[in-house]
Short mmCIF file of C-alpha atoms and ligand atoms in Angstrom, two decimals:
data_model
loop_
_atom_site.label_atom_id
_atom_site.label_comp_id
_atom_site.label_asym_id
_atom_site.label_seq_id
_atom_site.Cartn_x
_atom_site.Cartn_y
_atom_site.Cartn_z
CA UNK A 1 31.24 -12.89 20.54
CA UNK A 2 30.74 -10.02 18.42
CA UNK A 3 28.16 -7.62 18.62
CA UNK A 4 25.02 -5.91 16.41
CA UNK A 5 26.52 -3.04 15.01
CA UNK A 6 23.72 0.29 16.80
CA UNK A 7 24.88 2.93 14.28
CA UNK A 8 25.30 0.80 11.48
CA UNK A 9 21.54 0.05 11.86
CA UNK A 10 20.42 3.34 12.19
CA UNK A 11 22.21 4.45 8.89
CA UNK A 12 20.72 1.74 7.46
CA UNK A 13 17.35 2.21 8.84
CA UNK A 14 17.55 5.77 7.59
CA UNK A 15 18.88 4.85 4.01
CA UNK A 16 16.18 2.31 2.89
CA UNK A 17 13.68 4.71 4.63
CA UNK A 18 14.74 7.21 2.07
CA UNK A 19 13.08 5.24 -0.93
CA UNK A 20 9.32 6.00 -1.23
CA UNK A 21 9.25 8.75 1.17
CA UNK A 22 7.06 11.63 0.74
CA UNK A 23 5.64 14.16 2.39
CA UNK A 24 2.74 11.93 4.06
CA UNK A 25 4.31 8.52 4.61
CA UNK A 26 6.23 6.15 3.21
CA UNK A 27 4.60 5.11 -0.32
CA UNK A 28 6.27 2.09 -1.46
CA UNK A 29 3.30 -0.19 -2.26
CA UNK A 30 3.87 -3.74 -3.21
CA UNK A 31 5.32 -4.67 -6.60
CA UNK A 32 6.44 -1.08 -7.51
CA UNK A 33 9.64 0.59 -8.22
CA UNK A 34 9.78 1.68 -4.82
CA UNK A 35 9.48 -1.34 -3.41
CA UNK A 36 11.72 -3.00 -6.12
CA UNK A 37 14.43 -0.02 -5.15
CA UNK A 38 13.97 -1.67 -1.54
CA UNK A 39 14.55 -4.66 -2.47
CA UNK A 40 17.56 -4.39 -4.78
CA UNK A 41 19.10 -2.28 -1.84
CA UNK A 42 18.92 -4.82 0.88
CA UNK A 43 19.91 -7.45 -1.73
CA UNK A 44 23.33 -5.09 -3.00
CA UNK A 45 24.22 -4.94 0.76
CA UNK A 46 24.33 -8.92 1.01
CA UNK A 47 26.08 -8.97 -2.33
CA UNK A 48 28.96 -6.86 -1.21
CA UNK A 49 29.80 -8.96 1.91
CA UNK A 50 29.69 -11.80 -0.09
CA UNK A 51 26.20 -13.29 -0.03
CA UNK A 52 23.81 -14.91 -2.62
CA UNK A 53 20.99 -13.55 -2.96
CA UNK A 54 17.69 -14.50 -5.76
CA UNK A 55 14.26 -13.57 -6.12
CA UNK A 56 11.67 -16.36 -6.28
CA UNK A 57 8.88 -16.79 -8.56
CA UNK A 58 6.44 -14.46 -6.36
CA UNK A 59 9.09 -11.69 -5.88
CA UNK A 60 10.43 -12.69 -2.62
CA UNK A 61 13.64 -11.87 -2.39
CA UNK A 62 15.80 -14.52 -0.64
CA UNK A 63 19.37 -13.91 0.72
CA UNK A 64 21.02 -17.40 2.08
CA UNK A 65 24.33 -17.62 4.29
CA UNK A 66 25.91 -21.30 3.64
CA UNK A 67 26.39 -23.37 6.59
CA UNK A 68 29.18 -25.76 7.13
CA UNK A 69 26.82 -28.47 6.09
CA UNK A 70 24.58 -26.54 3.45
CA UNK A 71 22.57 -29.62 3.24
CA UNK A 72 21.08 -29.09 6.81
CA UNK A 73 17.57 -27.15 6.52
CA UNK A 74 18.04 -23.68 7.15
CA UNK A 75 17.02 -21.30 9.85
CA UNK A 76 15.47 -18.58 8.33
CA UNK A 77 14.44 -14.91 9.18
CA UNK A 78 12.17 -12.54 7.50
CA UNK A 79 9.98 -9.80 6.97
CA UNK A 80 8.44 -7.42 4.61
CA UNK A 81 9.69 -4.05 2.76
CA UNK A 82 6.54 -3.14 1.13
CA UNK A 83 3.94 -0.32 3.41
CA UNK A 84 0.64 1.06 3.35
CA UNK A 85 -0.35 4.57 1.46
CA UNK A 86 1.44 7.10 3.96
CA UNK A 87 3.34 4.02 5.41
CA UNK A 88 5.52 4.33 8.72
CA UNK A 89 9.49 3.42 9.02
CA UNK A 90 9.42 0.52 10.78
CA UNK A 91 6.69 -2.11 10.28
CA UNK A 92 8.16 -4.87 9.03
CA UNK A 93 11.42 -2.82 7.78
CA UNK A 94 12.94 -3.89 10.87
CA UNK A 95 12.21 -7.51 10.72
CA UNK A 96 14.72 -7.17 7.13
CA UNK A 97 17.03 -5.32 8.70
CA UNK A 98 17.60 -7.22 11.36
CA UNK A 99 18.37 -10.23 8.87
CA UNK A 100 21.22 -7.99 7.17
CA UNK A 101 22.83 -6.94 10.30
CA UNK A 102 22.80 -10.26 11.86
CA UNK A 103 24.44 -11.18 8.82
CA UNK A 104 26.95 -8.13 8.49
CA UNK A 105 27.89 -9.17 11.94
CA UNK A 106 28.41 -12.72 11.61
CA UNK A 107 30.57 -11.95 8.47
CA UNK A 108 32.68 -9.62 10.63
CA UNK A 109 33.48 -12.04 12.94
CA UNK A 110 34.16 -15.00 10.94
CA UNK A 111 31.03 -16.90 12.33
CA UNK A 112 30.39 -20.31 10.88
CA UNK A 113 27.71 -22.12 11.52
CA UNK A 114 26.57 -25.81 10.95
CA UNK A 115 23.06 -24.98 9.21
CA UNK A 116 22.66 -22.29 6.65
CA UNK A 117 21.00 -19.16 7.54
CA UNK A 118 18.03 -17.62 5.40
CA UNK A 119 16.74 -13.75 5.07
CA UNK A 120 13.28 -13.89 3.15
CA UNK A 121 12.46 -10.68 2.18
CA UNK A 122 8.58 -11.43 1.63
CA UNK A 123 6.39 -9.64 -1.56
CA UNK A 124 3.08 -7.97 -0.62
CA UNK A 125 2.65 -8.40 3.16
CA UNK A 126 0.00 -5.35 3.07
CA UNK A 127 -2.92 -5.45 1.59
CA UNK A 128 -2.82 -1.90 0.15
CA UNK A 129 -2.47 -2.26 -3.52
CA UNK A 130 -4.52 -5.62 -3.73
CA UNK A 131 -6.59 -6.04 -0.96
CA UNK A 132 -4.80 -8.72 -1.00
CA UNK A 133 -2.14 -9.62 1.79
CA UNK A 134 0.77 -11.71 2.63
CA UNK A 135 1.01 -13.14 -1.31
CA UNK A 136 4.95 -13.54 -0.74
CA UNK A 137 4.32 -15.97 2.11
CA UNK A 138 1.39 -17.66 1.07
CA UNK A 139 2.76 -18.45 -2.57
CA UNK A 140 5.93 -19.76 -0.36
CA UNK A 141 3.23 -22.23 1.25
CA UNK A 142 1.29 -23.00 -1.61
CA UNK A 143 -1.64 -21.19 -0.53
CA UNK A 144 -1.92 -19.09 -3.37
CA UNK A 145 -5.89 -19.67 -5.57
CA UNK A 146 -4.22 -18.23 -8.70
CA UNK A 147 -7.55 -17.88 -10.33
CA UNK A 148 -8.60 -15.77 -7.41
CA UNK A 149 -5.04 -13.75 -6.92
CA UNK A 150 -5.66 -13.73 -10.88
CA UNK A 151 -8.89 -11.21 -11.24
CA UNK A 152 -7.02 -8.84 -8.28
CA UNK A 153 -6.90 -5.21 -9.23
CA UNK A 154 -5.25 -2.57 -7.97
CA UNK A 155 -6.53 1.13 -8.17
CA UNK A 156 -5.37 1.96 -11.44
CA UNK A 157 -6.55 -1.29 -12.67
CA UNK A 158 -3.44 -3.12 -12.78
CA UNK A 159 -4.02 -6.85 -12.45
CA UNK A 160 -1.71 -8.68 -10.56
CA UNK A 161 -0.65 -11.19 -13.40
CA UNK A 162 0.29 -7.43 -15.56
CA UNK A 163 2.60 -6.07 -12.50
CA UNK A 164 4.41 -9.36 -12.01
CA UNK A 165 5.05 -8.91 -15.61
CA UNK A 166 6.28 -5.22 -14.79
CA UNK A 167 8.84 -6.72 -12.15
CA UNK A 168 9.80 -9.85 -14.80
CA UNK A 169 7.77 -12.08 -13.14
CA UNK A 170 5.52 -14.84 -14.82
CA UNK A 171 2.30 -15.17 -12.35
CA UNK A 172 1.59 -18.51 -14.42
CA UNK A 173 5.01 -19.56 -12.48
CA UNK A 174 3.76 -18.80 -9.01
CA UNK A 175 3.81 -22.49 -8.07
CA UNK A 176 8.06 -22.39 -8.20
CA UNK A 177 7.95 -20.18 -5.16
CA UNK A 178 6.65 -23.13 -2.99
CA UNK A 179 9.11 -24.32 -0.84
CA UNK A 180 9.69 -27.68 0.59
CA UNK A 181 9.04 -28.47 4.58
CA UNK A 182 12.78 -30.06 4.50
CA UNK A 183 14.19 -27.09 3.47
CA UNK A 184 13.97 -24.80 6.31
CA UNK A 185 14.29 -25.67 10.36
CA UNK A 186 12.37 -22.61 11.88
CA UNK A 187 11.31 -19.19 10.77
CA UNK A 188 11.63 -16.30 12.68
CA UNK A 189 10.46 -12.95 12.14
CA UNK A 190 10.71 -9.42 14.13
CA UNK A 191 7.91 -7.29 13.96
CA UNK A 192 6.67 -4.23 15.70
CA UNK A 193 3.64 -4.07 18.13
CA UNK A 194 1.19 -2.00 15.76
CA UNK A 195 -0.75 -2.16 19.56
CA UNK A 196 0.08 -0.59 22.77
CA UNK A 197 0.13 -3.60 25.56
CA UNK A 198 3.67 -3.86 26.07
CA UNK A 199 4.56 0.30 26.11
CA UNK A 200 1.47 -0.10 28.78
CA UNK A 201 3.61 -2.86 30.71
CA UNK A 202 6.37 -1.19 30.01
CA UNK A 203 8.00 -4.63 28.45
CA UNK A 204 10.93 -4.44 25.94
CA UNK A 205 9.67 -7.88 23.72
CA UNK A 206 6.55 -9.57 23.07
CA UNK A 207 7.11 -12.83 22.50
CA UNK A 208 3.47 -14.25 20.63
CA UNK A 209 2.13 -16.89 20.91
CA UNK A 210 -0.12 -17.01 18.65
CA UNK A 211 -2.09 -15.00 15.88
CA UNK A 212 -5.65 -14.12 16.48
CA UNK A 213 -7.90 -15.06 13.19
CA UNK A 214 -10.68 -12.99 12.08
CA UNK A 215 -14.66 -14.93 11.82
CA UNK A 216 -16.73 -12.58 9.89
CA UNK A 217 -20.13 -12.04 9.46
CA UNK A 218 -22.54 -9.83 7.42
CA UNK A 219 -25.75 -8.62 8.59
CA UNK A 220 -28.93 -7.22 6.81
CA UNK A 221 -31.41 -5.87 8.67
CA UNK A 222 -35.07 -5.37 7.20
CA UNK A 223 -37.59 -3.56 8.85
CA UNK A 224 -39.82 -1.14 7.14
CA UNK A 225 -39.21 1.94 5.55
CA UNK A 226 -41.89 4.37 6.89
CA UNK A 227 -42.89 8.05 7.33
CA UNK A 228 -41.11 9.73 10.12
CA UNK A 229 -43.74 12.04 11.23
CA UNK A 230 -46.72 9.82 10.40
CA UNK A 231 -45.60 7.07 12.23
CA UNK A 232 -45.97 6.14 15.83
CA UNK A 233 -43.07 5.09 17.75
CA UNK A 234 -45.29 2.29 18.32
CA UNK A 235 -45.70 0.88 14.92
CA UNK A 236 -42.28 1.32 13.87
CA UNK A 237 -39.88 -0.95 12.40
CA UNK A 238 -36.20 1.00 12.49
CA UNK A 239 -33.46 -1.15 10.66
CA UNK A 240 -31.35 1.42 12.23
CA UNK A 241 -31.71 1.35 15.80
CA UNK A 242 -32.09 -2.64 15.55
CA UNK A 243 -28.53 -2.35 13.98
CA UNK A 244 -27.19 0.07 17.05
CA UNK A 245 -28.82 -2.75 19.48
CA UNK A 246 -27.12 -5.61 17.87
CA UNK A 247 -23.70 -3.41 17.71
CA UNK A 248 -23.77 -2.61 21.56
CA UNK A 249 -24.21 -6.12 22.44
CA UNK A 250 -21.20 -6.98 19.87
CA UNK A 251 -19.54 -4.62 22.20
CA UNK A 252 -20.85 -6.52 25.47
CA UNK A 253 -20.10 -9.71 23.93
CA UNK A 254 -16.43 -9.12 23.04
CA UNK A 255 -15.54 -7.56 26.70
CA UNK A 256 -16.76 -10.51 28.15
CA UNK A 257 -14.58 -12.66 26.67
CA UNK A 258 -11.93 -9.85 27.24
CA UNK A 259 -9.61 -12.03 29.65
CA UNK A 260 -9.18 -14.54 26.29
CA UNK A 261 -7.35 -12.07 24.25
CA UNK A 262 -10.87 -11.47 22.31
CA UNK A 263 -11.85 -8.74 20.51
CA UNK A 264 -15.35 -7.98 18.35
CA UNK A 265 -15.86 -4.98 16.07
CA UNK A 266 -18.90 -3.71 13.48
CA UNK A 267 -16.55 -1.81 11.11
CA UNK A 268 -19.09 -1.12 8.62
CA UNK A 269 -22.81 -0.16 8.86
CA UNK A 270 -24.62 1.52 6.15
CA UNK A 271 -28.45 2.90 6.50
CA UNK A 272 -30.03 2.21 3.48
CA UNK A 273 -32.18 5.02 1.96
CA UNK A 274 -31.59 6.93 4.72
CA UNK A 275 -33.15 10.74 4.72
CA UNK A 276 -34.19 13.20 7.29
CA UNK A 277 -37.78 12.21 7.09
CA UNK A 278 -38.06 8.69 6.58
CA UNK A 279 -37.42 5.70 8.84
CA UNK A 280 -34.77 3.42 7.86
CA UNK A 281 -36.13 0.18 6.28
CA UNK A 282 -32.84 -1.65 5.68
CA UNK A 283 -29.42 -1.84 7.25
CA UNK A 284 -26.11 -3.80 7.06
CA UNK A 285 -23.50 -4.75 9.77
CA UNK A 286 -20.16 -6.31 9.29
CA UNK A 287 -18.70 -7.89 12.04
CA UNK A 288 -15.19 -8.69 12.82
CA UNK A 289 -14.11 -11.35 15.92
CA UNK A 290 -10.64 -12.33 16.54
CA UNK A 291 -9.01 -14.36 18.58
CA UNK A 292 -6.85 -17.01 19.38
CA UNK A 293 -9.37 -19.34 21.38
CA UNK A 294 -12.01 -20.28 18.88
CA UNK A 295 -14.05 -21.21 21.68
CA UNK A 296 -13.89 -17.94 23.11
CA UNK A 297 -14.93 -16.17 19.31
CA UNK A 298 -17.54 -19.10 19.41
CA UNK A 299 -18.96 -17.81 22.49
CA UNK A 300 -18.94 -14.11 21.49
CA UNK A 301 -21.16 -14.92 17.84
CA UNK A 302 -23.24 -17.09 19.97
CA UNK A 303 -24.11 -14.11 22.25
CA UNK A 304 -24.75 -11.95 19.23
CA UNK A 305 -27.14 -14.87 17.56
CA UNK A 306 -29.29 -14.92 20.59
CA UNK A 307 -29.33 -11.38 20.08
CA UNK A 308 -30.71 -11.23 16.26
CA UNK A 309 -33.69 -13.03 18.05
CA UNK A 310 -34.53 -10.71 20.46
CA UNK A 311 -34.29 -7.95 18.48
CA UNK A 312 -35.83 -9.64 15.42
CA UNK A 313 -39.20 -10.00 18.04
CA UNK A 314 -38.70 -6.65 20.15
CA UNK A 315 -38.07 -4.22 17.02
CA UNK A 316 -40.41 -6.68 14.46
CA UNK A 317 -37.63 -6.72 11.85
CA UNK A 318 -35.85 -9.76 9.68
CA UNK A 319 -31.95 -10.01 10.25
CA UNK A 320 -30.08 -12.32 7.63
CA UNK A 321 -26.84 -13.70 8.39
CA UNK A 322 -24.34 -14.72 6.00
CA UNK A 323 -20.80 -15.62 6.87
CA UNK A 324 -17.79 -14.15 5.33
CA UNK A 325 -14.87 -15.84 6.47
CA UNK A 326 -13.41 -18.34 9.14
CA UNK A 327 -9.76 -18.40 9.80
CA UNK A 328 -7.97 -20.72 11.97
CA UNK A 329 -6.01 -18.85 14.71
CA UNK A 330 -2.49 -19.73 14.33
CA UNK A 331 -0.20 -21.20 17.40
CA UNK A 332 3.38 -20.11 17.63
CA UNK A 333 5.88 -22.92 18.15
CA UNK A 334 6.47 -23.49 22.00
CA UNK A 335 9.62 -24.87 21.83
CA UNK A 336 10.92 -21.54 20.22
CA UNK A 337 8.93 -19.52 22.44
CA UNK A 338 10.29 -20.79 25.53
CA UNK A 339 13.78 -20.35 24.06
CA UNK A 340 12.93 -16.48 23.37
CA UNK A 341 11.96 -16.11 26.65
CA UNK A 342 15.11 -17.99 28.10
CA UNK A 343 17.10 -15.62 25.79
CA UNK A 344 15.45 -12.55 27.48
CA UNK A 345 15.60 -13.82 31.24
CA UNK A 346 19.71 -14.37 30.03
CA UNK A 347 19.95 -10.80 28.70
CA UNK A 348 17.68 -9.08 31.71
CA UNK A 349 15.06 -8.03 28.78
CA UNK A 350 11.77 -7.60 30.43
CA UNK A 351 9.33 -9.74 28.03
CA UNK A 352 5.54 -10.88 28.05
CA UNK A 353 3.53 -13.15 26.27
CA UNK A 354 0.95 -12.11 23.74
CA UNK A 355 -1.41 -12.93 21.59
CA UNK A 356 -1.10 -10.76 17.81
CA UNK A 357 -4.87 -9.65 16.70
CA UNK A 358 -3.16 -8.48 13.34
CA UNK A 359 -1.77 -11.05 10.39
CA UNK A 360 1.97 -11.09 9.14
CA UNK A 361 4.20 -13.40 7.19
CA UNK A 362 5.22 -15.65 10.41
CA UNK A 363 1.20 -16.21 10.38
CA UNK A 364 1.32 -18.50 6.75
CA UNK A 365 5.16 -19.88 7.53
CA UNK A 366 3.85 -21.09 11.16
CA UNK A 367 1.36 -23.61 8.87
CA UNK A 368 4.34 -25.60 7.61
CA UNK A 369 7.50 -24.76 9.81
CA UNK A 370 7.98 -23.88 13.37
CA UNK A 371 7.65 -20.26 14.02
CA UNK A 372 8.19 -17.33 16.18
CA UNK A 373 6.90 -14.11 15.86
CA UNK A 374 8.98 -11.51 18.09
CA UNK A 375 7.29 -8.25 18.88
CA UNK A 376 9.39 -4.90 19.86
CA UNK A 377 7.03 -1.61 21.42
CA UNK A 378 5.01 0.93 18.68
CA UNK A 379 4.99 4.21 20.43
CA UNK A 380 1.34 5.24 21.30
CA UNK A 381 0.52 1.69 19.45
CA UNK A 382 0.95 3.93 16.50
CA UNK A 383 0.99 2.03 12.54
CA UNK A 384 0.52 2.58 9.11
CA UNK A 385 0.72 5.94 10.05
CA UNK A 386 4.06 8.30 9.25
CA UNK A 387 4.07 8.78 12.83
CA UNK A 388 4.43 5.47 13.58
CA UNK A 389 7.83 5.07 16.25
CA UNK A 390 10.01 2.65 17.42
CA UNK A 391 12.99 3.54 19.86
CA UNK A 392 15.90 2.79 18.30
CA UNK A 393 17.28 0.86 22.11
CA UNK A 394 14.19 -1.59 21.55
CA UNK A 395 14.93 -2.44 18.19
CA UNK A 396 18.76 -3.25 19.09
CA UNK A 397 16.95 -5.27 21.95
CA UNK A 398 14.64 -6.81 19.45
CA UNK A 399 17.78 -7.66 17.22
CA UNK A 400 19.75 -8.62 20.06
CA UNK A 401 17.13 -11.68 21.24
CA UNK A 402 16.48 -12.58 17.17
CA UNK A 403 20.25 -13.15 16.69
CA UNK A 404 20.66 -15.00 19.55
CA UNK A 405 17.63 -17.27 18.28
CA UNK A 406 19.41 -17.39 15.14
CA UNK A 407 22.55 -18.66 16.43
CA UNK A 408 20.78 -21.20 18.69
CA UNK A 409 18.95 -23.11 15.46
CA UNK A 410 21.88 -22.41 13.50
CA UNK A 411 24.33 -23.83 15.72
CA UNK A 412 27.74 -22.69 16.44
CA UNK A 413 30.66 -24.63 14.34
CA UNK A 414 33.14 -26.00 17.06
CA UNK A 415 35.81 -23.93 15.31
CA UNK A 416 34.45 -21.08 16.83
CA UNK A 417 34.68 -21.84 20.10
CA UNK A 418 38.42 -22.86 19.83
CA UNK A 419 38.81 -19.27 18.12
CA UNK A 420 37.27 -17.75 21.07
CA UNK A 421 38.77 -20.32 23.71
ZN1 LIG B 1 4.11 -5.59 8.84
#
């Protein structure tokens, strides 16, 4: 059997890494020349071994490898090329490149197999430009709102309809990215951590098993805006320190529920008319809780309810509650996930099983195909960050257990065992 070519990915690592770099990052930002550049390179690389490659109507850019019967559904792999402001080498870069080497080496070696073999090469997995993530893989879905994705702007208010137009895409046509459940048999996708659990376990792949979903809540506190030197600490009514209450018992509430993989956060709190002198009247939380156990985020926003009470009666302030959002967590496939981890007990790869607290593409495909998500380590759980590292030996790994994956979907034509024989 052949084998992934190490320097060949390096070079190649290091040549698509050279488009958008600047001084602070990576900059290639969805649905710019940069990320276009990225695109066209990975796509002239499958061209000149022979492959076809198009770009759909979202401005995915899909490579496909016939099979011997091309009317089987094909296995497919994928990731994304765009990054953050300041981006880092190797979040989803390596997921791509993987799909090009796996199929510069089965090229090489004359590898046929029975079903075709896909690289999807997904538009806007970050939600940098947009605020607005994973479009590639949700228009491939159909779980696009076009008259939402419509009013998007990016900062130099660019809608999203006028930079499709920029890259020769119709947004009107968005629907003819949607692609049918017969058409693929699995979709697999390498990623790195972005976390630090399995450098901390010292594990080479993270095989997930499913991707935690955000439930978010806003919070506005009202208490009463007062003198802060006339006032007793008796009378008061602090928005503010009602706020810090509620956020340490977010805090409480989340470790709790630790051993399930959840996690609760208040990223944003703003003190309304807040000055040296004067007591805050008004304050606003946003929390985050993800997980994969509903249950388990269930039990941590209960906790914090029961919370809003007492500290509604203790401090003598109002606390509204209005809910933001409510994802589904998503469950990897277990068929596939047992295979990865038969794949790594074969290869001596030390693995673990994890959850993913952050979205990616695998996340939207898992809703109408089987799916895997395959994790390799972040250095210091380092991402979207230029100093975000992965050692080149763990992505080979990472490669190594995706291709095998690949050819265990895709199936192995008999003629290549008599070749081998
Ligand atoms: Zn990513």
């Amino acid at each position: 059997m052949v084998i992934l070519n190490r320097a060949r990915i390096v070079k190649t690592l290091d040549k698509v890494n050279q488009i958008g770099l600047t001084e602070s990052g990576i900059n290639r930002l969805a649905y710019t020349v940069e990320d276009k550049e990225a695109k066209y390179f990975i796509r002239e690389q499958c061209e000149l071994i022979g492959l076809q490659a198009k770009e759909d109507a979202a401005g995915n850019l899909i490579v496909r490898r016939p099979g011997l019967n091309d009317s089987l559904p094909a296995v497919a792999v994928g990731s994304h090329l765009d990054t953050v402001y300041g981006g880092g080498k190797y979040d989803g870069t390596i997921g791509v490149l993987a799909g090009l080497e796996i199929f510069r080496m089965l090229e090489e070696g004359e590898i046929k197999t029975l079903h075709p073999i896909e690289l999807i090469v997904f538009a806007c997995e970050e939600s940098s430009r947009f605020n607005f993530s994973t479009l590639g893989s949700k228009a491939i879905i159909g779980a696009i709102d076009k008259d939402y994705v419509k009013q998007l702007k990016d900062k130099n208010n660019y809608t999203v309809p006028e930079v499709f137009e920029k890259q020769s895409l119709n947004f009107d046509h968005i629907e003819h990215a949607v692609r049918k459940e017969s058409e693929l048999k699995v979709f697999l996708e390498l990623h790195i951590e972005q976390g630090s659990q399995l450098v901390t376990y010292k594990k080479t792949i993270g095989i997930v098993t499913g991707i935690a979903a955000p439930l978010r809540v806003a919070l506005t506190i009202v208490g009463k805006r007062a003198h802060s030197g006339t006032t007793s600490m008796e009378n008061r009514q602090d928005a503010f320190l009602a706020a810090a209450e509620i956020a340490l018992k977010v805090e409480d509430a989340a470790i709790e529920e630790a051993k399930f993989g959840t996690v609760a956060t208040v990223g944003v709190v703003d003190v309304l008319s807040s000055a040296m002198n004067v007591i805050p009247g008004k304050a606003n939380l946003k929390i985050d809780i993800r997980s994969t156990d509903v249950s388990s985020r269930n039990r941590v926003l209960e906790k914090i309810k029961a919370e809003l009470k007492r500290v509604e009666k203790s401090r003598k302030v109002k606390v509204g509650i209005e809910w933001m959002t409510e994802e589904e967590p998503v469950h990897m496939d277990q068929k596939v996930i047992k295979e990865i981890s038969s794949i790594c007990e074969k290869n001596n790869i030390p693995y673990m099983f994890m959850a993913s607290g952050a979205g990616h593409d695998a996340m939207y495909m898992a809703k109408r195909w089987p799916a895997a998500l395959i994790f390799v380590p972040s250095v210091n759980g380092i991402s979207h960050h230029p100093d975000e590292f992965t050692e080149i030996d763990d992505i080979v790994n990472g490669m190594k257990v995706l291709k095998e994956l690949v050819l265990s979907y895709a199936i192995l034509a008999d003629e290549n065992v008599r070749r081998e024989a």
